[in-house]
């Protein structure tokens, strides 16, 4: 029976190999420290954290996430270790909550390798603390036990590590947060919750008009309809993806309790919640008993078909992440179980050699193969259903969600309102590379984009020289800018370009030749300074108007449209003042409608050192070629990102930009 611990209570541990599963409301950092008999951490080498996730007998997550699984082998810990403390901390400097009091209470469970729960603890009573010791595993008289701690620290990781006797607590805490920030900069952001009133308002008012109304009422400038949370109840399971054995569930359901063996698993993530929107219309015939339901485009809740498709795409993303995590967990469990059985055979001299030993080894391998095959069957069943759903959903997507290959672009018309999201590319996992999930980001953009023109470790990048990569990066930037221009109503999105040396002129031809730019790309140091000064002034003016509730005081010639600044070949042409202005735009611009799209190789700016680290972290890094660098916020899979580019030889991008330019000219008279 599972022991539900309260603070200070302990419980014996029945085995040496364990998993510690953490579930939180938002991404948190999970780590662990090793302590001696007095509980002292002797050095940084006794701390497992995202920057150094492996220690003897201990492995922790490599990034901040809402769900964690920490692996512990008590028998493999150093002899001097008598205590293992499980730590949770909030990542700093990434726009998340600053204290655990703003979150639902984290849940921590100690389980066996088969998923059976030994003990659990809900860490309640936290307020201003940003770091907490959740549990500790301790050895007393040769036996290991778990104790619920729940000790929080308002001073964060540094105070917590210092309390455990670590001399270098401050330096290590900073290094951990740096590693976490780098990881979060790679993560795919989950869609925020939405409310009924906000969804309705979104269809009746433009971003610019609502910003001015907010300025008059004192609302923050970056308050968008999607940013207002609403009480939620769980959405009914989608039904398209069934389950896997309970041992394969990474973290289990929302309560952390294990599933019944062999029963179905609800892959609906806690974030997939909605109380207000109506259910999808019954457009598909009822499913045959025992058979999965036929996939239908728009099979999700929402007030409009656009919102239902958006929620369905995110549902497919989560389903693929969860079913893949279940399969990988099952494989890990099978391998761990085989290792245990082989260790047992080898530890007995009587069965180490001879026919009995060989039979035992063969039996262990057979069990392993059977478990893996069972998990593979479940995975394939789920993947087949997801592929069928993707084949139905892709043709039904509106232009903002659709790939350039979709025929919907041939019938493109300039929209009258801003769509919910924009497609930046596709995401895939190695278990099924042909299953591509659209990567949608919410509009208006909440963070800028960094299109990395440097040489990454991907196979595609290694086959290109630096000139080809830079050209591919600029082509990607132009494609993204074209999609943004096409997504907004005429006159509500303005693009500026900084190309100091003119190296991107050829790639920029679709933008410069179509007439969608108000001014030619800025060149030279003088051009760089002029554009940055103009946009910096715009940010300052709008911020003052919002804070002073004086939207009417804005200059009449101020362009109230959303602004996108494309910067090519950074840092060429940038002096220290220009770099400071660029960082200011990255930090303050998105809240008042000014966004960055950097096309740059980080190595080119290495002379600035850590000064530019906050700039890179504030931007979402994407690549001009397929690359494994994005991470989901739930189970931590590394996804292959593929940019969204028009087909080779196609003129669809130029045709769309021509229609956008014509609508802009018509608007101006």
XYZ file of C-alpha atoms in Angstrom:
669
model
C 0.000 0.000 0.000
C 1.240 3.510 -0.822
C 2.269 5.651 2.150
C 0.964 9.214 1.813
C 3.440 11.152 3.912
C 3.016 14.380 5.790
C 5.877 16.687 6.689
C 8.377 14.961 8.965
C 6.955 11.446 8.472
C 9.219 8.640 7.259
C 8.696 5.284 5.573
C 11.043 2.319 4.922
C 12.281 1.717 1.383
C 11.861 -1.903 0.279
C 14.437 -1.878 -2.541
C 17.599 -0.161 -3.687
C 16.618 0.824 -7.220
C 13.978 3.526 -7.210
C 12.481 6.347 -9.203
C 11.429 9.690 -7.766
C 8.665 11.297 -9.810
C 7.871 14.982 -9.578
C 4.748 16.712 -10.906
C 4.385 20.484 -10.767
C 2.059 23.122 -12.143
C 4.855 24.879 -14.077
C 8.392 23.908 -15.139
C 10.654 23.518 -12.112
C 14.274 22.514 -11.621
C 14.754 19.105 -10.008
C 18.063 18.025 -8.523
C 19.572 16.121 -5.640
C 22.442 16.438 -3.188
C 24.452 13.750 -1.450
C 25.175 14.210 2.234
C 27.395 12.497 4.783
C 26.324 11.340 8.261
C 25.920 14.964 9.371
C 24.003 15.856 6.208
C 26.860 17.976 4.855
C 27.412 18.262 1.120
C 31.192 17.980 0.772
C 31.539 19.659 -2.606
C 29.963 20.486 -5.926
C 30.720 16.940 -7.086
C 28.047 15.784 -4.618
C 25.281 17.779 -6.336
C 23.298 16.395 -9.303
C 21.644 19.158 -11.326
C 20.726 19.976 -14.965
C 24.282 21.069 -15.739
C 25.746 17.863 -14.243
C 22.902 15.324 -14.155
C 24.866 12.119 -13.452
C 26.433 10.965 -10.192
C 27.213 7.411 -9.042
C 23.832 5.892 -8.195
C 21.909 9.055 -9.118
C 20.548 10.666 -12.273
C 18.370 13.773 -12.550
C 16.664 15.674 -15.385
C 18.721 17.822 -17.732
C 16.264 20.735 -17.817
C 13.385 22.409 -16.065
C 10.065 20.673 -16.725
C 6.632 20.184 -15.210
C 7.256 16.433 -14.832
C 10.499 14.800 -13.709
C 11.791 11.287 -13.137
C 14.924 10.931 -11.008
C 16.674 7.552 -10.986
C 18.279 6.373 -7.742
C 20.342 3.237 -7.068
C 21.048 3.257 -3.337
C 23.453 0.348 -3.689
C 25.656 2.282 -6.111
C 26.058 5.393 -3.941
C 29.506 6.094 -2.473
C 30.072 4.527 0.935
C 30.380 7.940 2.581
C 26.882 8.967 1.489
C 24.176 8.624 4.131
C 21.590 11.049 2.771
C 20.069 11.967 -0.612
C 18.066 15.202 -0.620
C 15.628 15.853 -3.469
C 15.566 19.542 -4.387
C 13.046 21.597 -6.347
C 13.643 25.174 -7.463
C 12.014 27.709 -9.740
C 14.001 28.782 -12.820
C 14.954 32.458 -12.699
C 14.954 35.053 -15.429
C 12.620 33.200 -17.802
C 9.366 35.000 -17.082
C 7.924 32.322 -14.801
C 6.613 32.571 -11.225
C 9.063 33.797 -8.596
C 7.731 31.761 -5.670
C 6.080 28.412 -5.047
C 3.166 30.221 -3.448
C 1.995 31.144 -6.939
C 1.787 27.476 -7.986
C -0.239 24.444 -7.074
C 1.553 22.303 -4.496
C 4.225 20.080 -6.142
C 3.689 16.325 -5.874
C 6.590 13.930 -5.281
C 6.376 10.134 -5.341
C 8.939 7.390 -4.709
C 8.255 4.372 -6.909
C 9.790 1.053 -7.798
C 11.091 0.384 -11.287
C 7.804 -1.340 -12.107
C 5.884 1.860 -11.365
C 4.488 0.679 -8.014
C 4.304 3.617 -5.635
C 6.145 3.274 -2.320
C 5.490 6.687 -0.782
C 4.215 10.073 -1.895
C 4.236 13.601 -0.537
C 2.402 16.765 -1.589
C 4.622 19.735 -0.723
C 2.100 22.132 0.803
C 2.498 25.285 2.867
C 4.941 27.092 0.561
C 4.643 30.842 0.094
C 7.572 33.120 -0.810
C 10.041 30.262 -1.189
C 11.679 29.714 -4.569
C 13.529 26.520 -3.605
C 12.531 23.577 -1.434
C 13.958 20.310 -0.123
C 11.030 18.021 -0.891
C 12.229 14.606 0.285
C 15.290 12.968 1.690
C 16.388 9.359 1.478
C 18.532 8.517 4.487
C 20.400 5.483 5.808
C 20.106 4.468 9.430
C 21.556 1.267 10.868
C 22.076 -0.092 7.379
C 18.460 0.441 6.247
C 17.239 3.176 3.911
C 14.121 5.240 4.554
C 12.362 8.195 2.951
C 11.287 11.253 4.915
C 8.992 14.105 3.814
C 10.846 17.396 4.416
C 9.109 20.323 2.698
C 11.733 22.842 3.866
C 11.506 25.968 1.695
C 14.029 28.760 1.135
C 13.081 32.283 0.117
C 16.721 32.848 -0.831
C 16.498 30.200 -3.520
C 19.088 27.634 -4.505
C 22.014 29.544 -3.052
C 20.488 29.658 0.431
C 19.385 26.026 0.245
C 22.802 24.721 -0.844
C 24.518 26.919 1.717
C 22.286 25.472 4.433
C 23.617 22.039 3.500
C 27.174 23.157 4.123
C 28.335 23.684 0.538
C 31.021 26.420 0.491
C 30.523 27.285 -3.193
C 26.716 27.548 -2.883
C 26.344 30.892 -4.674
C 28.559 29.980 -7.618
C 26.886 26.596 -8.091
C 23.385 28.091 -7.850
C 24.271 30.586 -10.595
C 25.702 27.793 -12.774
C 22.537 25.714 -12.318
C 20.289 28.613 -13.294
C 22.470 29.302 -16.331
C 22.151 25.677 -17.472
C 18.385 25.791 -16.918
C 17.970 29.071 -18.794
C 19.836 27.642 -21.770
C 17.550 24.608 -21.740
C 14.344 26.637 -21.470
C 15.420 28.803 -24.394
C 15.190 25.625 -26.475
C 11.810 24.516 -25.220
C 8.519 24.610 -27.077
C 6.133 26.763 -25.092
C 2.831 25.270 -24.045
C -0.305 27.144 -25.082
C -1.673 29.348 -22.281
C -5.224 28.839 -21.000
C -8.014 30.942 -22.445
C -11.327 32.256 -21.139
C -14.736 32.665 -22.795
C -14.828 36.434 -22.686
C -11.285 36.760 -23.987
C -11.983 34.431 -26.894
C -15.045 36.427 -27.885
C -13.197 39.727 -27.548
C -10.421 38.415 -29.744
C -12.795 38.177 -32.691
C -14.120 41.728 -32.340
C -11.090 43.948 -31.625
C -7.638 44.248 -33.126
C -4.427 44.074 -31.114
C -3.693 47.755 -31.613
C -7.149 48.992 -30.618
C -7.220 46.837 -27.497
C -3.758 48.063 -26.499
C -4.965 51.656 -26.587
C -8.067 50.736 -24.607
C -5.845 49.039 -22.030
C -3.726 52.166 -21.797
C -6.837 54.147 -20.881
C -7.917 51.667 -18.252
C -4.523 51.011 -16.715
C -4.159 47.455 -17.994
C -0.665 46.270 -18.864
C 0.382 46.770 -22.452
C 1.118 43.117 -22.950
C -2.248 41.899 -21.658
C -3.604 39.703 -24.430
C -6.763 37.602 -24.375
C -4.717 34.423 -24.193
C -2.937 35.557 -21.053
C -5.988 35.471 -18.768
C -6.384 32.165 -16.957
C -9.761 30.634 -16.296
C -10.916 27.941 -13.882
C -10.824 24.682 -15.769
C -12.084 21.174 -15.563
C -10.510 18.260 -17.403
C -11.325 17.908 -21.076
C -12.760 14.509 -21.988
C -10.119 12.100 -23.298
C -9.580 12.338 -27.037
C -9.912 8.599 -27.413
C -7.583 8.373 -30.362
C -4.592 7.208 -28.337
C -4.963 4.340 -25.950
C -2.600 3.029 -23.355
C 0.486 1.139 -22.439
C 1.347 -0.904 -19.359
C 1.351 1.169 -16.212
C 5.068 0.688 -15.722
C 5.621 2.769 -18.809
C 3.883 5.919 -17.639
C 6.320 8.769 -16.916
C 4.748 10.361 -13.888
C 1.364 8.732 -14.207
C -1.849 10.701 -14.114
C -2.279 14.106 -12.599
C -2.442 12.758 -9.050
C 0.746 10.758 -9.489
C -0.967 7.458 -8.659
C -0.102 4.454 -10.824
C -2.558 3.088 -13.343
C -4.070 -0.338 -12.996
C -1.905 -2.888 -14.738
C -2.876 -3.370 -18.361
C -5.576 -0.689 -18.279
C -5.847 2.256 -20.657
C -3.944 5.432 -19.954
C -5.476 8.853 -20.397
C -2.827 10.781 -22.280
C -4.692 14.069 -21.881
C -2.228 16.381 -20.185
C -3.424 18.511 -17.242
C -2.893 21.608 -19.401
C -5.416 20.339 -21.921
C -8.293 21.734 -19.909
C -11.262 23.851 -20.859
C -14.609 24.538 -19.267
C -16.180 27.120 -21.514
C -15.937 26.267 -25.225
C -18.533 23.919 -26.680
C -17.513 20.408 -27.692
C -16.772 19.656 -31.350
C -19.780 18.903 -33.545
C -20.511 15.214 -34.199
C -19.265 15.147 -37.800
C -17.939 11.575 -37.729
C -19.970 8.361 -37.577
C -19.907 6.517 -34.242
C -16.905 4.277 -33.761
C -17.345 0.518 -34.066
C -17.092 -1.120 -30.644
C -13.538 -2.258 -30.048
C -12.181 -0.032 -32.827
C -10.611 3.446 -32.458
C -12.750 6.409 -33.449
C -12.324 7.757 -36.960
C -10.270 10.973 -36.819
C -12.053 14.210 -37.664
C -10.571 17.657 -38.304
C -11.573 20.004 -35.479
C -12.067 17.183 -32.968
C -11.367 19.398 -29.943
C -13.160 22.004 -27.880
C -13.285 25.622 -29.006
C -15.507 28.524 -29.982
C -14.480 28.426 -33.632
C -13.060 25.940 -36.100
C -9.731 27.777 -35.900
C -9.567 27.320 -32.136
C -10.643 23.680 -32.364
C -7.926 22.970 -34.921
C -5.368 24.784 -32.755
C -6.313 22.725 -29.712
C -6.331 19.545 -31.784
C -2.799 20.155 -33.063
C -1.533 20.739 -29.539
C -3.396 17.614 -28.455
C -1.595 15.598 -31.129
C 1.728 17.047 -29.969
C 1.050 16.034 -26.372
C -0.252 12.598 -27.356
C 2.867 11.864 -29.379
C 5.070 13.049 -26.512
C 3.220 10.921 -23.964
C 2.964 7.701 -25.937
C 6.649 7.936 -26.883
C 7.559 8.547 -23.244
C 5.523 5.489 -22.262
C 7.374 3.358 -24.820
C 10.812 4.612 -23.806
C 9.991 4.099 -20.144
C 8.867 0.533 -20.838
C 12.119 -0.178 -22.685
C 14.145 1.293 -19.813
C 12.213 -0.832 -17.334
C 12.767 -3.982 -19.410
C 16.500 -3.331 -19.604
C 16.736 -2.577 -15.881
C 14.827 -5.737 -15.027
C 17.069 -7.826 -17.278
C 20.168 -6.299 -15.652
C 18.817 -7.164 -12.208
C 18.123 -10.766 -13.177
C 21.522 -11.150 -14.842
C 23.235 -9.666 -11.776
C 21.404 -12.176 -9.619
C 22.579 -15.054 -11.826
C 26.183 -13.841 -11.802
C 26.201 -13.277 -8.041
C 25.559 -16.978 -7.385
C 28.671 -19.089 -8.111
C 26.508 -22.163 -8.589
C 24.599 -20.642 -11.513
C 27.414 -18.583 -12.974
C 28.470 -21.348 -15.337
C 26.814 -24.434 -16.713
C 23.460 -25.088 -18.280
C 21.450 -23.648 -15.386
C 23.212 -20.289 -15.686
C 22.783 -20.191 -19.431
C 19.079 -21.012 -19.095
C 18.618 -18.222 -16.531
C 20.368 -15.719 -18.789
C 18.262 -16.778 -21.755
C 15.084 -16.460 -19.675
C 16.060 -12.914 -18.651
C 16.675 -11.911 -22.268
C 13.370 -13.470 -23.350
C 11.464 -11.493 -20.708
C 13.207 -8.355 -21.883
C 12.309 -8.981 -25.518
C 8.686 -9.755 -24.642
C 8.289 -6.549 -22.629
C 9.825 -4.439 -25.379
C 7.646 -6.094 -28.011
C 4.499 -5.472 -25.972
C 5.425 -1.816 -25.588
C 6.219 -1.564 -29.300
C 2.816 -2.976 -30.239
C 1.075 -0.331 -28.115
C 3.291 2.420 -29.530
C 2.594 1.359 -33.120
C -1.148 1.291 -32.447
C -0.999 4.823 -31.082
C 1.229 6.082 -33.893
C -1.052 4.654 -36.578
C -3.973 6.521 -35.034
C -1.978 9.762 -34.833
C -0.835 9.428 -38.461
C -4.460 8.971 -39.526
C -5.439 12.054 -37.544
C -2.612 14.106 -39.064
C -3.709 13.119 -42.581
C -7.184 14.490 -41.835
C -6.108 17.620 -39.969
C -3.392 18.911 -42.327
C -5.660 19.649 -45.328
C -8.189 21.419 -43.079
C -5.737 23.923 -41.570
C -6.212 27.647 -42.279
C -3.321 29.491 -43.982
C -1.675 30.636 -40.731
C -1.497 27.001 -39.542
C -0.882 25.408 -42.945
C 2.371 24.503 -44.670
C 3.373 26.274 -47.864
C 2.473 23.057 -49.710
C -1.169 23.327 -48.654
C -3.521 24.375 -51.505
C -5.217 26.820 -49.125
C -2.432 29.313 -49.889
C -3.498 29.489 -53.531
C -6.817 30.931 -52.404
C -5.215 33.288 -49.871
C -7.001 36.502 -48.989
C -5.710 39.150 -46.592
C -7.476 38.433 -43.265
C -9.727 40.807 -41.389
C -8.471 39.722 -37.967
C -5.360 38.233 -36.387
C -5.299 34.426 -36.165
C -4.618 32.609 -32.909
C -1.223 31.274 -33.920
C 1.335 30.924 -36.684
C 3.151 27.845 -37.941
C 6.943 28.111 -37.754
C 7.794 24.585 -38.813
C 7.258 20.913 -38.030
C 8.299 18.716 -35.109
C 9.026 14.995 -35.179
C 10.465 12.183 -33.053
C 12.746 9.345 -34.245
C 10.136 6.684 -33.431
C 8.076 7.893 -36.414
C 9.950 10.472 -38.536
C 7.153 10.715 -41.116
C 4.677 11.901 -38.447
C 5.139 15.664 -38.430
C 3.314 17.846 -35.915
C 2.861 21.539 -36.829
C 4.807 23.816 -34.501
C 2.396 26.652 -33.714
C 3.326 29.788 -31.758
C 0.736 32.171 -30.375
C 0.117 35.583 -31.890
C 1.027 38.266 -31.079
C 4.525 36.857 -30.569
C 5.539 36.611 -26.936
C 9.266 36.312 -27.700
C 11.467 37.026 -30.679
C 13.124 34.533 -32.998
C 16.785 33.710 -33.432
C 17.495 31.945 -36.725
C 20.854 30.324 -36.093
C 23.108 30.660 -39.120
C 25.961 28.848 -37.369
C 27.068 25.286 -37.860
C 25.092 23.018 -35.538
C 25.663 19.311 -35.039
C 22.887 18.215 -37.384
C 23.688 16.126 -40.421
C 22.092 18.665 -42.757
C 24.199 21.519 -41.363
C 27.422 19.526 -41.634
C 26.821 19.041 -45.361
C 26.673 22.814 -45.999
C 29.421 25.417 -45.920
C 29.100 28.643 -43.931
C 27.937 30.677 -46.954
C 25.158 28.189 -47.724
C 24.038 28.174 -44.084
C 23.851 31.958 -43.956
C 21.836 32.065 -47.159
C 19.511 29.318 -45.879
C 19.044 31.271 -42.636
C 18.042 34.416 -44.523
C 15.661 32.426 -46.743
C 14.076 31.047 -43.560
C 13.779 34.539 -42.081
C 12.058 35.830 -45.228
C 9.629 32.880 -45.195
C 8.741 33.525 -41.543
C 8.337 37.263 -42.175
C 6.086 36.549 -45.150
C 3.871 34.311 -43.016
C 3.616 37.024 -40.361
C 2.713 39.663 -42.937
C 0.111 37.327 -44.439
C -1.389 36.543 -41.019
C -2.173 40.152 -40.077
C -4.835 42.460 -41.505
C -3.570 45.064 -43.951
C -1.621 47.818 -42.217
C -1.362 46.040 -38.861
C 2.122 44.574 -39.288
C 5.266 46.444 -40.343
C 8.621 44.886 -41.172
C 11.994 46.639 -40.830
C 15.263 45.125 -42.026
C 18.833 45.800 -40.916
C 21.399 44.398 -43.348
C 24.580 46.351 -42.538
C 26.809 44.919 -45.279
C 24.071 44.112 -47.790
C 24.959 40.422 -47.659
C 21.300 39.380 -47.515
C 20.130 41.401 -50.527
C 19.451 38.404 -52.761
C 17.519 36.478 -50.106
C 15.511 39.618 -49.254
C 14.288 40.035 -52.856
C 10.763 38.672 -52.135
C 10.285 41.392 -49.495
C 11.994 44.254 -51.312
C 10.534 43.410 -54.714
C 6.926 43.003 -53.595
C 6.644 46.396 -51.930
C 5.684 45.140 -48.452
C 8.545 47.085 -46.820
C 7.997 50.754 -45.980
C 11.720 51.437 -46.366
C 14.662 49.630 -47.965
C 16.910 47.526 -45.709
C 19.116 49.713 -43.516
C 22.819 49.472 -44.380
C 25.963 50.665 -42.637
C 26.415 51.873 -39.078
C 24.308 54.977 -39.724
C 21.386 52.937 -41.007
C 21.616 50.575 -38.042
C 21.521 53.495 -35.584
C 18.575 55.159 -37.301
C 16.339 52.068 -37.264
C 17.214 51.142 -33.681
C 16.630 54.719 -32.487
C 13.211 54.823 -34.185
C 12.032 51.539 -32.668
C 13.490 52.326 -29.236
C 11.626 55.639 -29.239
C 8.414 53.833 -30.195
C 8.795 51.427 -27.267
C 9.431 54.332 -24.875
C 6.420 56.329 -26.095
C 3.967 53.440 -25.917
C 5.231 52.415 -22.463
C 4.757 55.964 -21.164
C 1.284 56.155 -22.673
C 0.286 52.890 -21.045
C 1.687 53.791 -17.639
C 0.150 57.262 -17.773
C -3.170 56.033 -19.189
C -2.763 58.550 -21.976
C -3.162 56.685 -25.249
C -4.581 59.831 -26.868
C -1.285 61.606 -26.231
C 0.636 59.410 -28.650
C 1.990 61.320 -31.682
C -0.436 61.120 -34.609
C 2.299 59.893 -36.950
C 3.232 56.961 -34.695
C 2.867 53.630 -36.469
C 0.597 51.628 -34.143
C 1.006 48.399 -36.112
C 2.969 45.456 -34.767
C 6.643 45.887 -35.672
C 9.134 43.207 -36.716
C 12.842 43.979 -36.953
C 14.906 41.523 -39.013
C 18.605 41.795 -38.170
C 21.052 40.110 -40.534
C 24.768 39.525 -40.069
C 24.858 40.552 -36.401
C 27.078 42.026 -34.893
C 28.529 43.582 -38.069
C 27.753 47.305 -38.042
C 26.775 47.334 -34.330
C 28.642 49.447 -31.787
C 28.171 49.133 -28.029
C 25.261 51.582 -28.010
C 23.485 49.689 -30.783
C 23.972 46.400 -28.946
C 22.440 47.944 -25.816
C 19.445 49.187 -27.832
C 18.995 45.745 -29.371
C 18.930 44.126 -25.939
C 16.401 46.741 -24.816
C 14.129 45.921 -27.755
C 14.411 42.186 -27.020
C 13.441 42.710 -23.373
C 10.823 45.455 -23.578
C 9.626 45.321 -27.173
C 7.239 42.319 -27.215
C 5.004 43.870 -24.545
C 4.319 46.870 -26.783
C 4.333 45.163 -30.170
C 8.002 45.316 -31.247
C 9.578 41.959 -32.082
C 13.055 40.804 -33.094
C 14.092 38.253 -35.701
C 17.848 37.751 -35.429
C 19.729 35.972 -38.216
C 23.087 35.343 -36.609
C 25.831 32.919 -35.672
C 26.493 33.186 -31.952
C 30.188 32.575 -32.535
C 30.408 35.819 -34.521
C 29.396 37.733 -31.385
C 31.664 35.795 -29.017
C 33.787 38.914 -28.368
C 30.917 40.309 -26.287
C 31.136 37.308 -23.954
C 28.338 36.860 -21.402
C 26.964 40.360 -22.074
C 24.757 38.963 -24.830
C 23.666 35.804 -23.006
C 20.344 37.390 -21.905
C 19.677 38.353 -25.539
C 20.098 34.803 -26.844
C 18.011 33.386 -23.986
C 15.162 35.815 -24.663
C 14.767 34.537 -28.240
C 13.367 31.247 -29.506
C 16.162 29.541 -31.440
C 15.192 27.929 -34.726
C 17.405 26.634 -37.500
C 17.378 26.881 -41.313
C 17.854 23.101 -41.624
C 16.393 20.143 -39.686
C 18.001 20.010 -36.254
C 17.458 18.295 -32.876
C 17.371 21.246 -30.498
C 13.822 21.853 -29.274
C 12.478 20.299 -26.076
C 8.872 19.864 -24.980
C 7.925 21.207 -21.533
C 6.238 18.020 -20.255
C 8.422 14.936 -20.619
C 11.598 16.523 -21.967
C 11.852 14.846 -25.376
C 14.341 16.331 -27.806
C 12.388 17.003 -30.998
C 13.653 17.407 -34.536
C 12.626 20.813 -35.839
C 12.183 21.319 -39.587
C 11.681 24.903 -40.843
C 8.611 25.839 -42.855
C 9.862 26.772 -46.344
C 7.999 27.065 -49.651
C 8.458 24.253 -52.190
C 11.507 24.547 -54.444
C 10.667 26.467 -57.584
C 7.276 27.589 -56.279
C 6.121 31.197 -56.592
C 3.554 30.922 -53.793
C 5.534 33.136 -51.409
C 5.839 35.910 -54.008
C 2.132 35.601 -54.871
C 1.094 35.925 -51.223
C 3.366 38.935 -50.661
C 1.974 40.584 -53.800
C -1.552 40.294 -52.382
C -0.389 41.688 -49.037
C 1.290 44.637 -50.791
C -1.837 45.321 -52.857
C -3.993 45.356 -49.715
C -1.572 47.791 -48.039
C -1.656 50.139 -51.036
C -5.449 49.992 -51.130
C -5.631 50.853 -47.431
C -3.452 53.929 -47.886
C -5.664 55.271 -50.576
